[in-house]
Amino acid sequence: MRSLYKGVIGFGLVSIPIQVYKALDDEKVEVHWLHKICGSRIQYQKYCPVCRTEVEAGQLVRGAPVPNGRYVVLDDEPQETPAHDHTVSIISFHLLNAIDPVYYKQAYWLKPMAGGHKGYRLLRDTMEQTNLVALAELTLRSKLSLAVVRAYEGSTLMMHTLHYPESLRQEGTRFGEISVPVSDKEQDMARILVKHMQEPFVPERYPNLAKRQLLERIQALMPTARNTQNYQATEEVISLMEQLRESVSHETRLG
Amino acid sequence: MNDPGKFILPMLGITVPHPFDDSEWRYEIKWDGYRCQIHWTDRLQVFSRSGRDLLQPFPDLADLAQLFDVPVILDGELIAWENGAPSYYALQKRAPLPHRVVVFDCLYADGEWLCAKPLATRLERMHRVVTTQGKIVVADGIIQKGTALWQSVRDRGLEGVMAKHLGSPYLPGKRVGYWKKFLVMTRQWTKVFTISQSSEGQWLWRMSPGNDSRAVIGTLPAPPGWSAEAQDVMTEKGKGSRPIWRLNRPLVVEVEYRELTTRGKMRHGRIRQWQYHT
């Protein structure tokens, strides 16, 4: 497992050096589009349909669409690296269930580095004992993001990046506000059913069958794997012809 | 021969048993693929040896149209390139592999018919109208040293050598002594009635020249992707510890080999193409 980047957790006056690792495997198996006829991996071009030409990186600008099909062009400001890049600055502590799961984005493992073990341990154990999680601001390559740092089972800290709360579409919160009469009896029956179906969460019971099947299919197809690096073919044909010419010029007539 | 848009029967070569050296002759690698005639006139046409449209099975050849500046008719060989060598089998199966046309003759260029001109002149014109680019590779040739080229071609397991008389005209549809081929490999159609398995689990095809499944000229690994699980097989008998299975549906397989040993077995055998017996 390769670390994504190194950084520090800023906690009051203490800095805890850490490395950040992705916590979850991609659930999708990597597949690419190939040209069915020759098997080459296809490329995407940035194409201007009006000038009928491929557009190079230097000729691209970003534009934000505004009403009536118009755009305002955003001149990219020169990127300056902030002083506190790669920093997880803790803002406040909250109960875990006070932050709704809707806001959670990606999960990361945090690994202490030299000089950080004690602070790491103290922060982790304190959050576990108090049942609190840390809300933090993450600076990564001059981009800001909200994050939660929390104690994970055992002895580890985990970080989750968060969506900004204002991104939540509020109209959905009212979707259930339709008045329907529910009797006590119905309520009791539902409760009994739910309680009956309650059980401990056992992660192993929920394998990703579709991914496993696809990986098995790929494994079975391994004998048919082809190297279709199209652009090399001409070089190889020419090199073969040259090798033969070379070997002929070195051979004696009746050898 | 007035319309350069019309297919021309390709000139063919006679098979000769032994290579030879002659300073009046040009020697080229004989590529194992499909004969291919490219016409770029008011549009692109690509014909097979018999005049079939090769753009139908190989639509990727359409980009040949971008490579010419003047109207031309070129003669060549379409090959599918796999692991450093042409694969006839891959062409047959329309496998998704890089395609190249090795061009070796020019019959028409920029309004002028060249068939009556000597080969040396046609090659000169060919080099003026086409270069190696895109899916086109212009064939290399060696003067005089046919024997040496044949030996090198044999060492690399290629199909053989084409020898062409430098003073000869292009004679459409004719198989005459101006073009001679000496092949490295002997080809033969065989049948596979029985299979076995290597200790690594690789399926092995047992090739029979006739209808007697016990007469076997060689055993070759089955092509990638072929598996006996998909077939109904019956166990025949264990020869030593290794069982032999009989296929309910025999295969018809073209093999090529360098030579047969004194005991009648293939040396350097390989599968060229195959299908189920109908």
Coordinates of C-alpha atoms in Angstrom, one line a residue:
Chain A
M1 CA 0.0 0.0 0.0
R2 CA 1.4 3.3 -1.1
S3 CA 0.9 6.5 0.9
L4 CA -0.9 9.3 -1.0
Y5 CA 0.9 12.1 0.7
K6 CA 2.6 13.2 3.9
G7 CA 1.1 15.8 6.2
V8 CA 0.5 16.9 9.7
I9 CA -2.4 17.0 12.1
G10 CA -2.6 20.4 13.7
F11 CA -4.1 20.0 17.2
G12 CA -3.8 23.1 19.3
L13 CA -0.1 23.8 19.6
V14 CA 0.9 20.2 18.7
S15 CA 1.7 19.0 15.2
I16 CA 1.5 15.3 14.6
P17 CA 3.3 14.2 11.4
I18 CA 1.4 11.5 9.5
Q19 CA 1.1 9.7 6.2
V20 CA -2.2 9.4 4.4
Y21 CA -3.4 6.1 2.8
K22 CA -6.5 5.3 0.9
A23 CA -8.7 3.1 3.2
L24 CA -10.9 1.5 0.6
D25 CA -10.2 -0.5 -2.6
D26 CA -11.9 0.7 -5.7
E27 CA -15.0 -1.3 -6.1
K28 CA -14.8 -1.1 -9.9
V29 CA -12.4 -3.3 -11.7
E30 CA -10.2 -1.3 -14.0
V31 CA -11.3 -1.5 -17.6
H32 CA -10.4 0.6 -20.6
W33 CA -12.1 1.2 -24.0
L34 CA -10.3 -0.5 -26.8
H35 CA -10.8 -0.2 -30.6
K36 CA -12.6 -3.4 -31.3
I37 CA -10.9 -3.9 -34.7
C38 CA -7.3 -3.5 -33.8
G39 CA -7.4 -3.7 -30.0
S40 CA -5.6 -0.4 -29.4
R41 CA -6.5 1.6 -26.3
I42 CA -8.4 4.6 -27.6
Q43 CA -7.4 8.2 -26.8
Y44 CA -9.6 11.1 -26.1
Q45 CA -9.1 14.3 -28.0
K46 CA -10.2 17.8 -27.0
Y47 CA -11.9 18.8 -30.2
C48 CA -13.3 22.1 -31.3
P49 CA -16.3 21.3 -33.6
V50 CA -16.3 24.9 -35.0
C51 CA -12.7 25.2 -35.9
R52 CA -12.6 21.5 -36.7
T53 CA -9.3 20.9 -34.9
E54 CA -7.8 19.3 -32.0
V55 CA -7.2 21.8 -29.2
E56 CA -3.9 21.8 -27.4
A57 CA -3.6 22.4 -23.6
G58 CA -2.2 25.9 -24.0
Q59 CA -5.3 27.0 -26.0
L60 CA -7.8 25.9 -23.3
V61 CA -9.5 28.2 -20.8
R62 CA -12.2 27.4 -18.2
G63 CA -15.6 28.9 -18.7
A64 CA -18.6 28.9 -16.4
P65 CA -22.0 28.5 -18.2
V66 CA -24.4 31.3 -17.4
P67 CA -28.0 31.6 -18.7
N68 CA -28.9 31.8 -22.4
G69 CA -26.0 29.5 -23.5
R70 CA -23.4 32.1 -22.6
Y71 CA -20.1 31.6 -20.7
V72 CA -18.0 33.7 -18.5
V73 CA -14.3 32.9 -18.9
L74 CA -12.4 32.3 -15.7
D75 CA -8.8 33.3 -16.1
D76 CA -6.8 30.8 -14.0
E77 CA -5.1 32.6 -11.2
P78 CA -1.5 31.6 -10.7
Q79 CA -1.4 28.7 -8.2
E80 CA 0.4 29.6 -5.0
T81 CA 1.2 26.9 -2.4
P82 CA -0.2 27.9 0.9
A83 CA 2.0 27.8 4.0
H84 CA 0.0 25.1 5.6
D85 CA -0.3 22.7 2.7
H86 CA -1.0 19.0 3.5
T87 CA -2.3 20.0 6.9
V88 CA -5.3 18.6 8.8
S89 CA -6.2 21.4 11.2
I90 CA -8.6 20.3 14.0
I91 CA -11.4 22.9 14.5
S92 CA -13.7 21.3 17.1
F93 CA -14.9 18.0 18.5
H94 CA -18.4 16.4 18.1
L95 CA -20.3 13.3 18.9
L96 CA -19.9 10.9 16.0
N97 CA -23.7 10.6 15.4
A98 CA -24.0 14.4 15.3
I99 CA -22.5 14.4 11.8
D100 CA -24.9 12.7 9.5
P101 CA -23.4 10.0 7.2
V102 CA -24.7 11.9 4.2
Y103 CA -21.7 14.2 4.4
Y104 CA -19.1 11.4 4.3
K105 CA -17.0 11.2 1.1
Q106 CA -13.7 9.3 1.0
A107 CA -12.0 7.3 3.9
Y108 CA -8.3 7.4 4.6
W109 CA -5.9 5.7 7.1
L110 CA -3.6 8.0 9.0
K111 CA -0.2 6.5 10.0
P112 CA 2.0 8.3 12.5
M113 CA 5.5 9.2 11.4
A114 CA 8.7 9.7 13.5
G115 CA 8.0 12.3 16.2
G116 CA 4.3 11.8 16.0
H117 CA 3.6 8.6 17.8
K118 CA 2.9 10.1 21.2
G119 CA 0.5 12.8 20.0
Y120 CA -1.2 10.3 17.7
R121 CA -1.8 7.9 20.6
L122 CA -3.0 10.7 22.9
L123 CA -5.5 12.1 20.4
R124 CA -6.8 8.7 19.4
D125 CA -7.3 7.4 23.0
T126 CA -8.9 10.6 24.2
M127 CA -11.4 10.6 21.3
E128 CA -12.2 7.0 22.1
Q129 CA -12.7 7.6 25.8
T130 CA -14.9 10.7 25.2
N131 CA -16.8 9.3 22.3
L132 CA -15.9 12.4 20.3
V133 CA -14.7 12.8 16.8
A134 CA -12.6 15.8 15.4
L135 CA -13.9 18.1 12.8
A136 CA -11.0 19.4 10.7
E137 CA -10.1 21.5 7.8
L138 CA -7.9 19.7 5.2
T139 CA -5.6 21.7 3.0
L140 CA -4.3 19.7 0.0
R141 CA -2.6 21.2 -2.9
S142 CA -4.1 24.6 -2.1
K143 CA -7.6 23.1 -2.0
L144 CA -9.7 23.2 1.1
S145 CA -12.0 20.5 2.3
L146 CA -13.8 19.5 5.5
A147 CA -12.8 16.3 7.2
V148 CA -13.5 14.1 10.2
V149 CA -10.7 12.5 12.1
R150 CA -11.8 9.6 14.4
A151 CA -10.5 6.7 16.4
Y152 CA -10.9 3.4 14.5
E153 CA -11.0 0.0 16.3
G154 CA -7.8 -1.0 17.9
S155 CA -5.2 1.7 17.7
T156 CA -5.7 3.7 14.5
L157 CA -6.9 7.1 13.4
M158 CA -9.1 7.3 10.3
M159 CA -9.9 10.4 8.3
H160 CA -13.0 11.0 6.2
T161 CA -13.3 13.9 3.8
L162 CA -16.7 15.5 4.0
H163 CA -19.1 17.2 1.6
Y164 CA -19.9 20.8 2.6
P165 CA -23.2 20.8 4.5
E166 CA -24.7 23.4 2.2
S167 CA -24.4 20.9 -0.7
L168 CA -27.3 18.9 0.9
R169 CA -30.4 19.4 -1.1
Q170 CA -32.9 20.5 1.5
E171 CA -36.1 19.7 -0.4
G172 CA -35.5 16.0 0.2
T173 CA -35.9 16.5 4.0
R174 CA -39.6 17.0 3.6
F175 CA -40.3 14.0 1.3
G176 CA -41.8 12.0 4.3
E177 CA -44.1 14.8 5.6
I178 CA -47.3 13.3 4.4
S179 CA -49.8 12.6 7.1
V180 CA -51.1 9.0 7.1
P181 CA -52.9 7.4 10.1
V182 CA -50.8 4.6 11.7
S183 CA -52.4 2.6 14.5
D184 CA -50.5 1.5 17.6
K185 CA -51.0 -2.1 16.4
E186 CA -49.3 -1.5 13.1
Q187 CA -46.5 0.4 14.9
D188 CA -46.0 -2.6 17.3
M189 CA -46.0 -5.1 14.4
A190 CA -43.4 -3.1 12.5
R191 CA -41.3 -2.8 15.7
I192 CA -41.5 -6.6 16.3
L193 CA -40.5 -7.3 12.7
V194 CA -37.6 -4.9 12.8
K195 CA -36.4 -6.2 16.1
H196 CA -36.7 -9.8 14.8
M197 CA -34.5 -8.9 11.9
Q198 CA -31.9 -7.2 14.0
E199 CA -28.5 -8.9 14.1
P200 CA -24.8 -8.0 14.5
F201 CA -23.2 -6.5 11.5
V202 CA -20.8 -9.1 10.0
P203 CA -18.9 -7.6 7.1
E204 CA -17.9 -11.0 5.7
R205 CA -21.5 -11.7 4.9
Y206 CA -21.6 -9.1 2.2
P207 CA -19.1 -10.0 -0.5
N208 CA -18.9 -7.9 -3.7
L209 CA -20.1 -10.8 -5.9
A210 CA -20.2 -8.8 -9.2
K211 CA -16.5 -7.7 -8.7
R212 CA -15.4 -11.2 -7.9
Q213 CA -17.2 -12.6 -10.9
L214 CA -15.6 -10.1 -13.2
L215 CA -12.1 -10.8 -11.8
E216 CA -12.7 -14.5 -12.3
R217 CA -13.7 -13.8 -15.9
I218 CA -10.6 -11.8 -16.5
Q219 CA -8.4 -14.5 -14.9
A220 CA -10.0 -17.2 -17.2
L221 CA -9.3 -15.0 -20.2
M222 CA -5.6 -14.5 -19.3
P223 CA -4.4 -17.0 -21.9
T224 CA -6.0 -14.8 -24.6
A225 CA -4.3 -11.6 -23.4
R226 CA -2.8 -9.7 -26.2
N227 CA -0.3 -6.9 -26.4
T228 CA -1.9 -4.6 -28.9
Q229 CA 0.6 -1.7 -28.9
N230 CA -0.3 -0.8 -32.4
Y231 CA 2.3 1.9 -32.9
Q232 CA 5.1 -0.6 -32.3
A233 CA 4.2 -2.9 -35.1
T234 CA 5.8 -0.9 -37.9
E235 CA 9.0 -0.5 -36.0
E236 CA 9.1 -4.3 -35.4
V237 CA 8.4 -5.2 -39.0
I238 CA 11.2 -2.8 -40.2
S239 CA 13.6 -4.0 -37.5
L240 CA 12.9 -7.6 -38.6
M241 CA 13.7 -6.7 -42.2
E242 CA 16.9 -4.9 -41.1
Q243 CA 18.0 -7.8 -39.0
L244 CA 17.6 -10.1 -42.0
R245 CA 19.5 -7.8 -44.3
E246 CA 22.3 -7.5 -41.7
S247 CA 22.6 -11.3 -41.3
V248 CA 22.6 -11.8 -45.0
S249 CA 25.5 -9.4 -45.5
H250 CA 27.5 -11.2 -42.9
E251 CA 27.0 -14.6 -44.2
T252 CA 29.3 -16.3 -46.7
R253 CA 27.8 -17.3 -49.9
L254 CA 27.6 -21.0 -49.3
G255 CA 27.5 -20.9 -45.5
Chain B
M1 CA -6.7 -2.2 -68.3
N2 CA -7.9 1.4 -68.6
D3 CA -9.9 1.9 -65.4
P4 CA -7.5 2.1 -62.3
G5 CA -10.6 1.6 -60.1
K6 CA -11.0 -2.0 -61.3
F7 CA -9.4 -5.0 -59.5
I8 CA -6.4 -6.6 -61.3
L9 CA -5.7 -10.3 -60.8
P10 CA -2.5 -10.6 -58.8
M11 CA 0.6 -12.0 -60.3
L12 CA 1.6 -15.3 -58.7
G13 CA 4.9 -17.2 -58.2
I14 CA 5.8 -20.8 -58.7
T15 CA 7.1 -22.9 -55.8
V16 CA 10.7 -24.1 -56.2
P17 CA 12.3 -26.6 -53.9
H18 CA 15.6 -24.9 -53.4
P19 CA 16.8 -21.3 -52.9
F20 CA 19.2 -19.9 -55.5
D21 CA 21.5 -16.9 -55.9
D22 CA 21.3 -14.7 -59.0
S23 CA 22.3 -11.0 -59.4
E24 CA 19.3 -10.4 -61.8
W25 CA 16.9 -11.3 -59.0
R26 CA 15.5 -9.5 -56.0
Y27 CA 14.6 -11.5 -52.8
E28 CA 12.0 -10.5 -50.3
I29 CA 10.6 -12.0 -47.1
K30 CA 7.4 -13.9 -47.9
W31 CA 5.0 -12.7 -45.3
D32 CA 2.2 -15.0 -44.1
G33 CA -1.0 -13.0 -44.5
Y34 CA -3.6 -12.1 -47.1
R35 CA -2.6 -10.8 -50.5
C36 CA -3.8 -7.3 -50.7
Q37 CA -4.2 -4.9 -53.6
I38 CA -4.7 -1.2 -52.7
H39 CA -6.3 1.2 -55.1
W40 CA -6.4 4.8 -54.3
T41 CA -8.0 6.6 -57.2
D42 CA -11.1 8.8 -56.6
R43 CA -11.6 6.6 -53.5
L44 CA -9.9 3.8 -51.5
Q45 CA -10.5 0.2 -52.4
V46 CA -8.6 -2.8 -50.9
F47 CA -9.0 -6.1 -52.7
S48 CA -8.1 -9.6 -51.6
R49 CA -6.3 -12.1 -53.9
S50 CA -9.6 -13.1 -55.4
G51 CA -10.9 -9.5 -55.6
R52 CA -13.0 -9.5 -52.5
D53 CA -13.3 -6.3 -50.6
L54 CA -11.0 -6.4 -47.6
L55 CA -12.4 -3.1 -46.1
Q56 CA -15.4 -5.2 -45.1
P57 CA -13.6 -7.6 -42.7
F58 CA -10.9 -5.1 -41.9
P59 CA -12.5 -1.6 -41.7
D60 CA -9.5 -0.2 -39.9
L61 CA -7.7 -0.3 -43.3
A62 CA -9.8 2.7 -44.3
D63 CA -7.2 5.0 -43.0
L64 CA -4.8 3.9 -45.8
A65 CA -6.6 6.6 -47.8
Q66 CA -4.8 9.3 -45.9
L67 CA -1.3 8.1 -47.1
F68 CA -1.3 8.9 -50.8
D69 CA -0.9 12.1 -52.8
V70 CA -1.4 10.7 -56.3
P71 CA -3.6 7.9 -57.6
V72 CA -1.9 4.5 -57.2
I73 CA -2.4 0.8 -57.3
L74 CA -0.1 -1.1 -55.0
D75 CA 0.4 -4.8 -54.5
G76 CA 1.2 -6.2 -51.1
E77 CA 0.5 -8.5 -48.2
L78 CA -1.9 -7.7 -45.3
I79 CA -0.5 -9.1 -42.0
A80 CA -1.7 -9.1 -38.4
W81 CA 1.2 -8.5 -36.1
E82 CA 1.4 -10.4 -32.8
N83 CA 4.4 -10.8 -30.5
G84 CA 7.0 -9.8 -33.0
A85 CA 5.7 -11.9 -35.9
P86 CA 2.9 -12.0 -38.5
S87 CA 0.0 -14.3 -37.4
Y88 CA -2.1 -15.8 -40.2
Y89 CA -4.3 -17.4 -37.5
A90 CA -5.1 -13.9 -36.1
L91 CA -6.1 -12.6 -39.5
Q92 CA -8.4 -15.6 -39.9
K93 CA -10.0 -15.0 -36.5
R94 CA -10.2 -11.2 -37.1
A95 CA -8.4 -10.9 -33.8
P96 CA -8.0 -7.3 -32.6
L97 CA -4.3 -6.9 -33.5
P98 CA -2.4 -4.2 -35.4
H99 CA -2.6 -4.6 -39.2
R100 CA 0.0 -3.7 -41.7
V101 CA 0.2 -3.9 -45.4
V102 CA 3.7 -4.7 -46.6
V103 CA 3.7 -3.2 -50.2
F104 CA 6.1 -4.7 -52.7
D105 CA 4.9 -3.7 -56.2
C106 CA 3.3 -0.7 -57.9
L107 CA 1.0 -1.3 -60.9
Y108 CA -0.2 2.2 -61.5
A109 CA 1.0 5.7 -60.4
D110 CA -0.3 9.1 -61.2
G111 CA -2.1 8.3 -64.4
E112 CA 0.4 5.8 -65.8
W113 CA 0.2 2.1 -66.0
L114 CA 3.4 0.3 -65.0
C115 CA 2.6 -3.4 -65.5
A116 CA 4.6 -3.6 -68.7
K117 CA 7.6 -1.9 -67.1
P118 CA 10.4 -4.1 -65.5
L119 CA 10.2 -4.7 -61.8
A120 CA 13.2 -2.5 -61.1
T121 CA 11.3 0.5 -62.6
R122 CA 8.1 -0.3 -60.8
L123 CA 9.9 -0.4 -57.5
E124 CA 11.5 2.9 -58.2
R125 CA 8.1 4.4 -58.9
M126 CA 6.7 2.7 -55.8
H127 CA 9.3 4.4 -53.6
R128 CA 8.4 7.8 -55.1
V129 CA 4.6 7.5 -54.4
V130 CA 4.6 5.7 -51.0
T131 CA 6.7 5.6 -47.9
T132 CA 6.5 3.6 -44.7
Q133 CA 3.8 5.3 -42.6
G134 CA 0.5 4.5 -40.9
K135 CA -0.4 0.9 -41.8
I136 CA 1.9 0.8 -44.8
V137 CA 5.3 -0.7 -44.7
V138 CA 7.4 -0.6 -47.9
A139 CA 9.0 -4.0 -48.4
D140 CA 12.8 -4.4 -48.3
G141 CA 14.6 -6.5 -50.8
I142 CA 18.0 -8.0 -51.2
I143 CA 19.7 -8.6 -54.6
Q144 CA 21.4 -11.9 -55.4
K145 CA 21.8 -13.4 -51.9
G146 CA 18.7 -15.7 -52.0
T147 CA 20.3 -18.6 -50.2
A148 CA 21.5 -16.5 -47.3
L149 CA 18.2 -14.7 -46.9
W150 CA 16.4 -18.1 -47.0
Q151 CA 18.6 -19.3 -44.2
S152 CA 18.0 -16.2 -42.1
V153 CA 14.2 -16.4 -42.8
R154 CA 14.3 -20.1 -41.7
D155 CA 16.2 -19.3 -38.5
R156 CA 13.4 -16.8 -37.6
G157 CA 10.6 -19.2 -38.4
L158 CA 9.2 -17.0 -41.2
E159 CA 7.2 -18.4 -44.1
G160 CA 9.7 -18.2 -46.9
V161 CA 11.3 -16.1 -49.5
M162 CA 9.9 -14.6 -52.7
A163 CA 12.4 -14.3 -55.6
K164 CA 11.5 -11.8 -58.4
H165 CA 13.3 -11.2 -61.7
L166 CA 14.3 -7.5 -61.8
G167 CA 13.6 -7.3 -65.5
S168 CA 10.2 -8.9 -65.4
P169 CA 6.9 -7.3 -66.2
Y170 CA 3.8 -7.6 -64.0
L171 CA 1.6 -10.3 -65.6
P172 CA -1.8 -10.2 -64.0
G173 CA -3.2 -13.5 -62.9
K174 CA -0.2 -15.4 -64.3
R175 CA 1.8 -18.0 -62.3
V176 CA 5.1 -17.9 -64.2
G177 CA 8.8 -18.4 -63.5
Y178 CA 9.5 -14.6 -63.1
W179 CA 8.4 -15.0 -59.5
K180 CA 9.6 -18.0 -57.5
K181 CA 9.0 -18.8 -53.9
F182 CA 10.9 -21.1 -51.7
L183 CA 9.2 -21.9 -48.5
V184 CA 10.7 -22.7 -45.2
M185 CA 7.6 -24.5 -43.9
T186 CA 5.6 -27.4 -45.4
R187 CA 1.9 -27.0 -44.9
Q188 CA -0.6 -29.8 -44.4
W189 CA -4.2 -30.2 -43.4
T190 CA -4.7 -32.6 -40.6
K191 CA -7.5 -33.7 -38.3
V192 CA -7.5 -33.8 -34.5
F193 CA -9.5 -36.7 -33.1
T194 CA -7.8 -36.9 -29.8
I195 CA -6.3 -34.6 -27.2
S196 CA -4.2 -34.9 -24.2
Q197 CA -3.0 -32.5 -21.5
S198 CA 0.5 -31.4 -20.5
S199 CA 1.7 -31.7 -16.9
E200 CA 1.0 -27.9 -16.7
G201 CA -2.6 -28.3 -17.8
Q202 CA -2.1 -27.1 -21.4
W203 CA -4.4 -28.9 -23.8
L204 CA -2.5 -30.7 -26.6
W205 CA -3.9 -31.5 -30.0
R206 CA -2.8 -34.7 -31.7
M207 CA -2.6 -34.2 -35.4
S208 CA -3.6 -37.1 -37.8
P209 CA -2.9 -36.8 -41.5
G210 CA -5.8 -39.1 -42.4
N211 CA -8.8 -40.6 -40.8
D212 CA -6.9 -42.9 -38.5
S213 CA -6.7 -41.3 -35.1
R214 CA -3.8 -43.5 -34.1
A215 CA -1.6 -42.2 -36.8
V216 CA -0.3 -39.0 -35.4
I217 CA 2.4 -36.8 -37.0
G218 CA 2.7 -34.6 -34.0
T219 CA 1.2 -33.0 -30.9
L220 CA 0.9 -29.2 -30.6
P221 CA -0.4 -27.0 -27.8
A222 CA -4.0 -25.9 -28.5
P223 CA -4.3 -22.2 -29.4
P224 CA -4.9 -19.7 -26.6
G225 CA -8.5 -19.6 -25.6
W226 CA -9.3 -23.1 -26.8
S227 CA -10.4 -25.3 -23.9
A228 CA -11.7 -28.8 -23.9
E229 CA -14.1 -28.1 -21.1
A230 CA -16.5 -26.6 -23.7
Q231 CA -16.4 -29.9 -25.7
D232 CA -18.0 -33.2 -25.0
V233 CA -14.9 -35.4 -24.6
M234 CA -14.7 -39.1 -23.9
T235 CA -11.7 -40.6 -22.2
E236 CA -10.0 -43.1 -24.5
K237 CA -7.2 -44.8 -22.7
G238 CA -4.3 -44.0 -20.5
K239 CA -1.0 -44.2 -22.4
G240 CA 1.2 -44.5 -19.3
S241 CA -0.1 -42.1 -16.7
R242 CA -1.4 -39.5 -19.2
P243 CA -5.0 -40.0 -20.5
I244 CA -6.1 -39.3 -24.0
W245 CA -9.5 -37.9 -24.7
R246 CA -11.5 -38.4 -27.9
L247 CA -13.3 -35.3 -29.2
N248 CA -16.9 -35.9 -30.2
R249 CA -16.4 -33.2 -32.8
P250 CA -13.0 -33.5 -34.5
L251 CA -11.1 -30.4 -35.5
V252 CA -9.6 -29.7 -38.9
V253 CA -6.2 -28.0 -38.5
E254 CA -3.7 -26.7 -41.0
V255 CA -0.2 -27.2 -39.6
E256 CA 3.1 -26.1 -41.0
Y257 CA 6.4 -27.7 -40.2
R258 CA 10.0 -27.5 -41.2
E259 CA 10.3 -31.2 -42.1
L260 CA 9.2 -34.7 -41.0
T261 CA 11.6 -36.8 -39.0
T262 CA 12.5 -40.3 -40.2
R263 CA 9.8 -41.6 -37.8
G264 CA 7.3 -39.3 -39.6
K265 CA 6.9 -36.7 -36.9
M266 CA 6.8 -32.9 -37.5
R267 CA 9.8 -30.8 -36.6
H268 CA 9.1 -27.2 -35.6
G269 CA 5.4 -27.7 -36.2
R270 CA 2.8 -25.0 -35.5
I271 CA -0.8 -24.4 -36.1
R272 CA -1.7 -22.1 -39.1
Q273 CA -5.5 -22.2 -38.9
W274 CA -8.2 -24.5 -37.7
Q275 CA -12.0 -25.0 -37.6
Y276 CA -14.4 -27.6 -36.4
H277 CA -15.1 -30.5 -38.7
T278 CA -18.4 -30.1 -40.4

